[in-house]
mmCIF file of C-alpha atoms in Angstrom:
data_model
loop_
_atom_site.group_PDB
_atom_site.id
_atom_site.type_symbol
_atom_site.label_atom_id
_atom_site.label_comp_id
_atom_site.label_asym_id
_atom_site.label_seq_id
_atom_site.Cartn_x
_atom_site.Cartn_y
_atom_site.Cartn_z
ATOM 1 C CA MET A 1 -15.347 3.718 26.969
ATOM 2 C CA ASP A 2 -17.248 0.846 25.388
ATOM 3 C CA ASP A 3 -15.448 -2.043 23.783
ATOM 4 C CA ILE A 4 -16.372 -1.323 20.164
ATOM 5 C CA ALA A 5 -15.147 2.255 20.491
ATOM 6 C CA GLU A 6 -11.849 1.168 22.020
ATOM 7 C CA PHE A 7 -11.409 -1.478 19.357
ATOM 8 C CA ALA A 8 -12.242 0.969 16.555
ATOM 9 C CA LEU A 9 -9.618 3.353 17.953
ATOM 10 C CA ARG A 10 -7.016 0.599 17.819
ATOM 11 C CA MET A 11 -7.863 -0.120 14.197
ATOM 12 C CA GLY A 12 -8.275 3.515 13.197
ATOM 13 C CA ASP A 13 -5.140 4.759 14.910
ATOM 14 C CA ASN A 14 -3.022 2.072 13.242
ATOM 15 C CA ALA A 15 -4.299 3.227 9.874
ATOM 16 C CA LEU A 16 -4.075 6.944 10.688
ATOM 17 C CA VAL A 17 -0.547 6.924 12.088
ATOM 18 C CA LEU A 18 0.849 4.596 9.432
ATOM 19 C CA GLY A 19 -0.985 6.567 6.738
ATOM 20 C CA HIS A 20 0.610 9.760 8.004
ATOM 21 C CA ARG A 21 4.052 8.143 8.138
ATOM 22 C CA VAL A 22 3.751 6.862 4.571
ATOM 23 C CA SER A 23 2.467 10.246 3.376
ATOM 24 C CA GLU A 24 5.731 11.789 4.592
ATOM 25 C CA TRP A 25 7.351 10.242 1.499
ATOM 26 C CA CYS A 26 5.169 12.253 -0.862
ATOM 27 C CA GLY A 27 7.552 14.047 -3.203
ATOM 28 C CA HIS A 28 10.618 12.317 -1.720
ATOM 29 C CA ALA A 29 10.397 8.677 -2.834
ATOM 30 C CA PRO A 30 13.332 7.182 -4.760
ATOM 31 C CA ALA A 31 11.368 6.907 -8.030
ATOM 32 C CA LEU A 32 8.274 8.621 -9.382
ATOM 33 C CA GLU A 33 6.440 5.290 -9.582
ATOM 34 C CA GLU A 34 7.198 4.529 -5.923
ATOM 35 C CA ASP A 35 6.145 8.017 -4.937
ATOM 36 C CA ILE A 36 2.705 7.563 -6.458
ATOM 37 C CA ALA A 37 2.368 4.051 -5.051
ATOM 38 C CA LEU A 38 3.235 5.263 -1.550
ATOM 39 C CA ALA A 39 0.798 8.161 -1.825
ATOM 40 C CA ASN A 40 -1.918 5.703 -2.893
ATOM 41 C CA THR A 41 -1.126 3.495 0.103
ATOM 42 C CA ALA A 42 -1.208 6.475 2.455
ATOM 43 C CA LEU A 43 -4.587 7.551 1.076
ATOM 44 C CA ASP A 44 -5.970 4.013 1.415
ATOM 45 C CA LEU A 45 -4.910 3.946 5.059
ATOM 46 C CA ILE A 46 -6.267 7.394 5.854
ATOM 47 C CA GLY A 47 -9.550 6.374 4.222
ATOM 48 C CA GLN A 48 -9.637 3.325 6.481
ATOM 49 C CA ALA A 49 -8.805 5.500 9.486
ATOM 50 C CA ARG A 50 -11.767 7.715 8.676
ATOM 51 C CA MET A 51 -14.160 4.735 8.675
ATOM 52 C CA TRP A 52 -12.848 3.321 11.965
ATOM 53 C CA LEU A 53 -12.744 6.702 13.686
ATOM 54 C CA GLU A 54 -16.275 7.498 12.507
ATOM 55 C CA LEU A 55 -17.381 4.238 14.111
ATOM 56 C CA ALA A 56 -15.524 5.093 17.326
ATOM 57 C CA GLY A 57 -16.924 8.619 17.199
ATOM 58 C CA GLU A 58 -20.509 7.355 17.020
ATOM 59 C CA HIS A 59 -19.938 5.664 20.367
ATOM 60 C CA LEU A 60 -18.044 8.575 21.885
ATOM 61 C CA GLY A 61 -20.104 11.477 20.605
ATOM 62 C CA ARG A 62 -17.213 12.945 18.637
ATOM 63 C CA THR A 63 -16.380 13.277 14.960
ATOM 64 C CA ALA A 64 -13.590 11.394 13.216
ATOM 65 C CA ASP A 65 -11.742 14.687 12.728
ATOM 66 C CA GLN A 66 -11.974 15.517 16.423
ATOM 67 C CA LEU A 67 -10.578 12.099 17.304
ATOM 68 C CA ALA A 68 -7.750 12.403 14.790
ATOM 69 C CA PHE A 69 -6.738 15.962 15.506
ATOM 70 C CA THR A 70 -7.508 16.739 19.131
ATOM 71 C CA ARG A 71 -6.426 13.702 21.112
ATOM 72 C CA ASP A 72 -3.032 13.658 22.778
ATOM 73 C CA ALA A 73 -0.467 10.872 22.440
ATOM 74 C CA TRP A 74 -1.647 8.811 25.430
ATOM 75 C CA ASP A 75 -5.140 8.592 23.919
ATOM 76 C CA PHE A 76 -3.824 6.956 20.748
ATOM 77 C CA ARG A 77 -4.170 3.177 20.475
ATOM 78 C CA ASN A 78 -1.905 2.367 17.531
ATOM 79 C CA LEU A 79 0.841 -0.250 17.588
ATOM 80 C CA LEU A 80 4.338 1.049 18.340
ATOM 81 C CA LEU A 81 5.436 -0.415 14.995
ATOM 82 C CA VAL A 82 3.483 2.054 12.867
ATOM 83 C CA GLU A 83 4.770 5.169 14.639
ATOM 84 C CA GLN A 84 8.428 4.275 14.016
ATOM 85 C CA PRO A 85 10.189 6.808 11.766
ATOM 86 C CA ASN A 86 10.619 6.218 8.037
ATOM 87 C CA ARG A 87 14.428 6.471 8.113
ATOM 88 C CA ASP A 88 15.287 5.058 4.664
ATOM 89 C CA PHE A 89 13.124 3.405 2.009
ATOM 90 C CA GLY A 90 14.149 -0.053 3.274
ATOM 91 C CA VAL A 91 12.909 0.671 6.807
ATOM 92 C CA THR A 92 9.700 2.149 5.423
ATOM 93 C CA MET A 93 8.928 -0.885 3.282
ATOM 94 C CA THR A 94 9.961 -3.369 5.978
ATOM 95 C CA ARG A 95 7.638 -1.621 8.450
ATOM 96 C CA GLN A 96 4.885 -1.739 5.822
ATOM 97 C CA PHE A 97 5.435 -5.429 5.162
ATOM 98 C CA LEU A 98 5.511 -6.432 8.849
ATOM 99 C CA PHE A 99 2.271 -4.491 9.354
ATOM 100 C CA ASP A 100 0.520 -5.675 6.166
ATOM 101 C CA ALA A 101 1.315 -9.311 7.004
ATOM 102 C CA PHE A 102 -0.608 -8.798 10.259
ATOM 103 C CA HIS A 103 -3.260 -6.394 8.936
ATOM 104 C CA LEU A 104 -4.595 -8.595 6.137
ATOM 105 C CA PRO A 105 -5.365 -11.724 8.208
ATOM 106 C CA LEU A 106 -6.861 -9.472 10.893
ATOM 107 C CA LEU A 107 -9.155 -7.726 8.397
ATOM 108 C CA THR A 108 -10.062 -11.067 6.829
ATOM 109 C CA ALA A 109 -11.100 -12.414 10.237
ATOM 110 C CA LEU A 110 -12.996 -9.204 11.006
ATOM 111 C CA SER A 111 -15.013 -9.593 7.789
ATOM 112 C CA GLY A 112 -16.947 -12.239 9.716
ATOM 113 C CA SER A 113 -17.427 -10.081 12.811
ATOM 114 C CA SER A 114 -20.697 -10.216 14.743
ATOM 115 C CA SER A 115 -20.784 -6.428 14.428
ATOM 116 C CA PRO A 116 -22.081 -5.549 10.936
ATOM 117 C CA ARG A 117 -20.286 -2.176 10.998
ATOM 118 C CA VAL A 118 -16.960 -3.801 11.833
ATOM 119 C CA ALA A 119 -17.465 -6.471 9.180
ATOM 120 C CA GLU A 120 -18.366 -3.873 6.563
ATOM 121 C CA ILE A 121 -15.280 -1.718 7.190
ATOM 122 C CA ALA A 122 -13.023 -4.772 7.320
ATOM 123 C CA LEU A 123 -14.342 -6.151 4.045
ATOM 124 C CA LYS A 124 -13.636 -2.918 2.206
ATOM 125 C CA SER A 125 -10.217 -2.491 3.822
ATOM 126 C CA ALA A 126 -9.137 -6.084 3.173
ATOM 127 C CA LYS A 127 -9.041 -5.508 -0.589
ATOM 128 C CA GLU A 128 -6.687 -2.581 -0.111
ATOM 129 C CA ALA A 129 -4.579 -4.510 2.390
ATOM 130 C CA THR A 130 -4.255 -7.392 -0.073
ATOM 131 C CA TYR A 131 -2.607 -5.080 -2.570
ATOM 132 C CA HIS A 132 -0.490 -3.385 0.108
ATOM 133 C CA LEU A 133 0.872 -6.770 1.181
ATOM 134 C CA ASP A 134 1.494 -7.841 -2.403
ATOM 135 C CA ARG A 135 3.511 -4.704 -3.042
ATOM 136 C CA SER A 136 5.409 -4.492 0.246
ATOM 137 C CA ARG A 137 6.317 -8.175 0.097
ATOM 138 C CA ALA A 138 7.676 -7.833 -3.432
ATOM 139 C CA THR A 139 9.731 -4.797 -2.425
ATOM 140 C CA VAL A 140 11.176 -6.534 0.636
ATOM 141 C CA VAL A 141 12.171 -9.515 -1.531
ATOM 142 C CA ALA A 142 13.646 -7.328 -4.266
ATOM 143 C CA LEU A 143 15.677 -5.188 -1.877
ATOM 144 C CA GLY A 144 16.761 -8.052 0.384
ATOM 145 C CA ASP A 145 17.843 -10.152 -2.589
ATOM 146 C CA GLY A 146 19.260 -7.109 -4.356
ATOM 147 C CA THR A 147 22.567 -5.292 -4.260
ATOM 148 C CA PRO A 148 24.981 -5.608 -1.320
ATOM 149 C CA GLU A 149 23.894 -2.155 -0.142
ATOM 150 C CA SER A 150 20.149 -2.834 -0.370
ATOM 151 C CA HIS A 151 20.662 -6.170 1.395
ATOM 152 C CA ALA A 152 22.603 -4.527 4.233
ATOM 153 C CA ARG A 153 19.966 -1.820 4.618
ATOM 154 C CA MET A 154 17.175 -4.386 4.773
ATOM 155 C CA ARG A 155 19.093 -6.331 7.417
ATOM 156 C CA ASP A 156 19.421 -3.132 9.450
ATOM 157 C CA ALA A 157 15.733 -2.382 8.924
ATOM 158 C CA LEU A 158 14.764 -5.774 10.330
ATOM 159 C CA ASP A 159 17.037 -5.262 13.351
ATOM 160 C CA ILE A 160 15.454 -1.877 14.027
ATOM 161 C CA LEU A 161 11.824 -2.949 13.580
ATOM 162 C CA TRP A 162 11.752 -6.537 14.806
ATOM 163 C CA PRO A 163 11.348 -5.625 18.516
ATOM 164 C CA TYR A 164 8.183 -3.729 17.522
ATOM 165 C CA SER A 165 6.674 -6.574 15.502
ATOM 166 C CA GLY A 166 5.324 -8.679 18.373
ATOM 167 C CA GLU A 167 2.992 -6.245 20.123
ATOM 168 C CA ALA A 168 0.223 -6.884 17.595
ATOM 169 C CA PHE A 169 -0.275 -10.440 18.865
ATOM 170 C CA LEU A 170 -0.439 -9.812 22.618
ATOM 171 C CA ALA A 171 -4.004 -10.168 23.845
ATOM 172 C CA ASP A 172 -5.399 -8.199 26.785
ATOM 173 C CA ASP A 173 -8.723 -8.080 28.642
ATOM 174 C CA LEU A 174 -10.379 -6.057 25.909
ATOM 175 C CA ASP A 175 -9.409 -8.715 23.354
ATOM 176 C CA THR A 176 -10.880 -11.431 25.569
ATOM 177 C CA ARG A 177 -14.200 -9.576 25.730
ATOM 178 C CA LEU A 178 -14.159 -8.921 21.954
ATOM 179 C CA VAL A 179 -13.568 -12.612 21.280
ATOM 180 C CA GLU A 180 -16.428 -13.596 23.596
ATOM 181 C CA ALA A 181 -18.742 -11.171 21.819
ATOM 182 C CA GLY A 182 -17.656 -12.496 18.422
ATOM 183 C CA ILE A 183 -16.531 -9.021 17.393
ATOM 184 C CA ALA A 184 -12.840 -9.636 16.805
ATOM 185 C CA PRO A 185 -10.400 -12.560 16.708
ATOM 186 C CA ASP A 186 -7.848 -13.261 19.428
ATOM 187 C CA PRO A 187 -4.703 -11.444 18.204
ATOM 188 C CA SER A 188 -2.528 -14.382 19.190
ATOM 189 C CA SER A 189 -4.483 -16.552 16.738
ATOM 190 C CA LEU A 190 -3.133 -14.401 13.875
ATOM 191 C CA ARG A 191 0.484 -15.020 14.745
ATOM 192 C CA ALA A 192 0.940 -18.325 12.879
ATOM 193 C CA GLU A 193 -0.165 -16.895 9.540
ATOM 194 C CA TRP A 194 1.965 -13.790 10.080
ATOM 195 C CA GLU A 195 4.987 -15.973 10.756
ATOM 196 C CA ARG A 196 4.367 -18.038 7.621
ATOM 197 C CA THR A 197 4.086 -14.902 5.495
ATOM 198 C CA VAL A 198 7.156 -13.259 7.001
ATOM 199 C CA THR A 199 9.297 -16.392 7.014
ATOM 200 C CA SER A 200 8.651 -17.184 3.360
ATOM 201 C CA ALA A 201 9.286 -13.598 2.245
ATOM 202 C CA LEU A 202 12.488 -13.282 4.260
ATOM 203 C CA ALA A 203 13.729 -16.597 2.844
ATOM 204 C CA GLU A 204 13.161 -15.297 -0.697
ATOM 205 C CA ALA A 205 14.802 -12.041 0.314
ATOM 206 C CA THR A 206 17.864 -13.950 1.622
ATOM 207 C CA LEU A 207 17.312 -12.258 5.001
ATOM 208 C CA ASP A 208 17.302 -13.873 8.441
ATOM 209 C CA ALA A 209 14.641 -13.002 10.975
ATOM 210 C CA PRO A 210 16.305 -11.606 14.091
ATOM 211 C CA GLY A 211 16.227 -14.220 16.820
ATOM 212 C CA SER A 212 15.195 -11.899 19.617
ATOM 213 C CA GLY A 213 11.931 -12.731 21.336
ATOM 214 C CA PHE A 214 11.800 -9.433 23.214
ATOM 215 C CA PHE A 215 8.992 -7.143 22.069
ATOM 216 C CA HIS A 216 8.181 -3.593 23.075
ATOM 217 C CA GLN A 217 4.565 -2.956 23.991
ATOM 218 C CA GLY A 218 2.412 -0.109 25.210
ATOM 219 C CA GLY A 219 0.985 1.283 21.969
ATOM 220 C CA ARG A 220 -2.312 -0.540 21.604
ATOM 221 C CA ASP A 221 -3.331 0.300 25.177
ATOM 222 C CA GLY A 222 -1.729 3.763 25.065
ATOM 223 C CA SER A 223 0.333 3.160 28.185
ATOM 224 C CA ARG A 224 3.771 3.731 26.680
ATOM 225 C CA HIS A 225 4.098 5.141 23.179
ATOM 226 C CA THR A 226 7.560 5.874 21.827
ATOM 227 C CA GLU A 227 8.628 9.507 21.659
ATOM 228 C CA HIS A 228 8.039 9.453 17.898
ATOM 229 C CA LEU A 229 4.249 9.619 18.193
ATOM 230 C CA GLY A 230 4.347 13.058 19.796
ATOM 231 C CA HIS A 231 6.385 14.390 16.881
ATOM 232 C CA ILE A 232 3.892 12.979 14.388
ATOM 233 C CA LEU A 233 1.004 14.617 16.221
ATOM 234 C CA THR A 234 2.803 17.962 16.351
ATOM 235 C CA GLU A 235 2.816 18.060 12.585
ATOM 236 C CA MET A 236 -0.456 16.231 11.888
ATOM 237 C CA GLN A 237 -2.528 18.211 14.390
ATOM 238 C CA PHE A 238 -0.919 21.637 13.946
ATOM 239 C CA LEU A 239 -3.743 23.213 11.980
ATOM 240 C CA GLN A 240 -6.579 22.155 14.278
ATOM 241 C CA ARG A 241 -4.527 23.086 17.336
ATOM 242 C CA ALA A 242 -3.623 26.550 16.049
ATOM 243 C CA TYR A 243 -6.982 27.245 14.386
ATOM 244 C CA PRO A 244 -9.572 25.139 16.267
ATOM 245 C CA GLY A 245 -12.500 24.138 14.081
ATOM 246 C CA ALA A 246 -10.864 25.464 10.918
ATOM 247 C CA ALA A 247 -12.572 24.093 7.806
ATOM 248 C CA TRP A 248 -12.318 24.624 4.065
ATOM 249 C CA MET B 1 17.485 -4.358 -7.894
ATOM 250 C CA SER B 2 18.716 -7.663 -9.276
ATOM 251 C CA THR B 3 16.795 -10.815 -8.455
ATOM 252 C CA PRO B 4 19.302 -13.553 -9.202
ATOM 253 C CA THR B 5 17.520 -16.358 -7.357
ATOM 254 C CA SER B 6 14.038 -15.778 -8.715
ATOM 255 C CA GLY B 7 14.164 -17.400 -12.101
ATOM 256 C CA SER B 8 10.406 -17.530 -12.574
ATOM 257 C CA ARG B 9 10.110 -13.768 -12.619
ATOM 258 C CA ALA B 10 10.042 -12.125 -16.025
ATOM 259 C CA GLU B 11 12.989 -9.808 -16.475
ATOM 260 C CA ALA B 12 13.203 -6.942 -18.903
ATOM 261 C CA PRO B 13 15.543 -8.174 -21.635
ATOM 262 C CA ALA B 14 17.669 -5.038 -21.582
ATOM 263 C CA ALA B 15 17.738 -4.709 -17.789
ATOM 264 C CA LYS B 16 21.199 -4.351 -16.329
ATOM 265 C CA PRO B 17 20.892 -4.864 -12.564
ATOM 266 C CA THR B 18 23.494 -2.276 -11.710
ATOM 267 C CA ASP B 19 21.944 0.474 -13.818
ATOM 268 C CA ALA B 20 20.743 3.324 -11.652
ATOM 269 C CA GLU B 21 17.710 3.747 -13.874
ATOM 270 C CA TRP B 22 15.127 0.987 -14.242
ATOM 271 C CA PRO B 23 14.185 -0.018 -17.800
ATOM 272 C CA LEU B 24 11.237 1.634 -19.493
ATOM 273 C CA TRP B 25 7.922 -0.161 -20.064
ATOM 274 C CA GLU B 26 4.979 0.735 -22.274
ATOM 275 C CA ILE B 27 1.642 0.359 -20.518
ATOM 276 C CA PHE B 28 -1.611 -0.802 -22.094
ATOM 277 C CA VAL B 29 -4.870 -0.678 -20.160
ATOM 278 C CA ARG B 30 -8.237 -2.186 -21.053
ATOM 279 C CA SER B 31 -10.996 -0.143 -19.523
ATOM 280 C CA HIS B 32 -14.099 -2.155 -20.481
ATOM 281 C CA THR B 33 -14.785 -5.736 -21.414
ATOM 282 C CA GLY B 34 -14.843 -6.056 -25.179
ATOM 283 C CA ILE B 35 -12.537 -3.094 -25.837
ATOM 284 C CA ALA B 36 -8.942 -3.492 -26.940
ATOM 285 C CA HIS B 37 -6.076 -2.596 -24.619
ATOM 286 C CA ARG B 38 -5.114 1.013 -25.217
ATOM 287 C CA HIS B 39 -1.676 2.538 -24.854
ATOM 288 C CA VAL B 40 -1.788 4.925 -21.873
ATOM 289 C CA GLY B 41 1.858 5.841 -21.355
ATOM 290 C CA SER B 42 5.114 4.489 -20.035
ATOM 291 C CA LEU B 43 6.938 4.060 -16.741
ATOM 292 C CA HIS B 44 10.094 2.642 -15.204
ATOM 293 C CA ALA B 45 10.225 -0.672 -13.338
ATOM 294 C CA PRO B 46 12.850 -3.317 -12.572
ATOM 295 C CA ASP B 47 10.805 -6.247 -13.910
ATOM 296 C CA ALA B 48 7.448 -7.119 -15.468
ATOM 297 C CA GLU B 49 5.646 -7.810 -12.190
ATOM 298 C CA SER B 50 6.774 -4.505 -10.745
ATOM 299 C CA ALA B 51 5.788 -2.782 -13.976
ATOM 300 C CA ILE B 52 2.241 -4.125 -13.582
ATOM 301 C CA ARG B 53 2.104 -2.949 -9.959
ATOM 302 C CA ASN B 54 3.462 0.461 -10.912
ATOM 303 C CA ALA B 55 0.991 0.687 -13.780
ATOM 304 C CA ARG B 56 -1.811 -0.122 -11.345
ATOM 305 C CA ASP B 57 -0.708 2.762 -9.148
ATOM 306 C CA VAL B 58 0.119 5.276 -11.868
ATOM 307 C CA TYR B 59 -2.567 4.621 -14.494
ATOM 308 C CA THR B 60 -5.593 2.973 -12.837
ATOM 309 C CA ARG B 61 -6.039 4.972 -9.630
ATOM 310 C CA ARG B 62 -9.303 6.488 -10.828
ATOM 311 C CA GLY B 63 -10.867 3.168 -11.741
ATOM 312 C CA GLU B 64 -9.787 3.189 -15.376
ATOM 313 C CA GLY B 65 -8.698 -0.388 -15.673
ATOM 314 C CA LEU B 66 -9.847 -3.976 -15.898
ATOM 315 C CA SER B 67 -6.654 -5.393 -17.337
ATOM 316 C CA ILE B 68 -3.068 -4.225 -17.743
ATOM 317 C CA TRP B 69 -0.427 -5.250 -20.280
ATOM 318 C CA VAL B 70 3.189 -4.171 -19.937
ATOM 319 C CA VAL B 71 5.751 -4.403 -22.733
ATOM 320 C CA PRO B 72 9.449 -3.509 -22.526
ATOM 321 C CA THR B 73 9.876 -0.363 -24.611
ATOM 322 C CA SER B 74 13.004 -1.892 -26.116
ATOM 323 C CA GLU B 75 10.838 -4.681 -27.576
ATOM 324 C CA ILE B 76 8.695 -2.320 -29.627
ATOM 325 C CA SER B 77 9.632 -1.848 -33.266
ATOM 326 C CA ALA B 78 8.279 1.273 -34.918
ATOM 327 C CA SER B 79 7.707 2.212 -38.526
ATOM 328 C CA ASP B 80 10.062 4.748 -40.059
ATOM 329 C CA PRO B 81 8.551 8.275 -39.949
ATOM 330 C CA GLU B 82 10.524 9.117 -43.141
ATOM 331 C CA ALA B 83 8.645 6.374 -45.015
ATOM 332 C CA LYS B 84 5.262 8.001 -44.356
ATOM 333 C CA GLY B 85 4.604 8.673 -48.043
ATOM 334 C CA PRO B 86 5.073 5.197 -49.477
ATOM 335 C CA LEU B 87 3.459 3.548 -46.444
ATOM 336 C CA TYR B 88 0.251 5.530 -46.079
ATOM 337 C CA ASP B 89 -0.422 7.840 -49.040
ATOM 338 C CA PRO B 90 -1.545 5.042 -51.420
ATOM 339 C CA ALA B 91 -4.565 4.409 -49.147
ATOM 340 C CA ASN B 92 -5.851 7.961 -49.557
ATOM 341 C CA ASP B 93 -7.677 7.451 -52.885
ATOM 342 C CA LYS B 94 -9.295 4.112 -52.046
ATOM 343 C CA PRO B 95 -12.536 5.068 -50.255
ATOM 344 C CA TYR B 96 -14.057 1.701 -51.105
ATOM 345 C CA ARG B 97 -11.915 0.223 -48.349
ATOM 346 C CA HIS B 98 -13.944 2.041 -45.704
ATOM 347 C CA PRO B 99 -16.957 0.102 -44.418
ATOM 348 C CA SER B 100 -18.968 3.310 -44.595
ATOM 349 C CA PHE B 101 -21.519 2.017 -47.123
ATOM 350 C CA TYR B 102 -23.268 -0.115 -44.518
ATOM 351 C CA ASP B 103 -25.609 0.769 -41.675
ATOM 352 C CA ILE B 104 -24.456 -0.485 -38.310
ATOM 353 C CA PRO B 105 -27.436 -1.689 -36.247
ATOM 354 C CA GLU B 106 -28.022 0.178 -33.026
ATOM 355 C CA GLY B 107 -26.885 -1.757 -30.006
ATOM 356 C CA ALA B 108 -24.110 -3.517 -31.920
ATOM 357 C CA GLY B 109 -21.684 -2.043 -29.415
ATOM 358 C CA PRO B 110 -18.096 -1.028 -30.048
ATOM 359 C CA MET B 111 -16.850 -2.258 -33.417
#
């Protein structure tokens, strides 16, 4: 598989899997306004997934739909963070914030990519990610610095998700080649800005970042996804699996 | 949803942090430059910033907006519907108050 295709899968699968996760709230969010906001976010992400997977598909001779709906778990290249279950609203918004704080600087850097297609997709997505981060940050602050119950739930959310927050910044051979080709930034170079964003928000939210430096990995190279991804795919891919090629 | 340490954030005057229901806000959206903000509806939010975000998601998702105003519903004073007669009827027989005796040049835009 060529490097652009592999990279586009990493970007597209992050957006697709997180978009699907967020869409699971549709009709269940704690307030009507949050429900609509989450649905908007999910649609933004699925729109981004379509662009990245179309790019990957051009290199692989497959359509975006085929990539989304007919690959198995080990072919997915999303971060472990985005496949983690929604649990409660606090976990959902903490996951969103930890991802957005990484996604925005990544997309901003990609806007200057040597690949015009990558730069074009990143530029369009960065506007959406800017709003996502604005909203998820505000929610994390409001809930962390909220009632005793919301504070406790946000503390639990951080404990659950923190070990999945470091994978995004671990560079591998593909990243090295992408940096050399000027296509994408070194993921580790994004870490400082992510830490600034997260630290300042958690301080406002009266939350402490967990001290652990242990991070799960295996999502972005597909080597070891958590069991949750398979469950997502079961639901997300059901129609195309049961009725191959179905269209309407 | 209280935010006791964030003094710079605008709070709805009637907001009680422990209330299960967020306060109501009236939403005004301006769709084009040069047009006044128009009332589009209402929504619930814990504070003004959140009300603007919610309004962005609820009322401008089809590209309707350039600018959003939010106003706590409790801050709006309304005229008394019972006083309709004395308030509005006297205007009915004064057609000379309408600027309908002038031609508006084409291209003058929204007036």
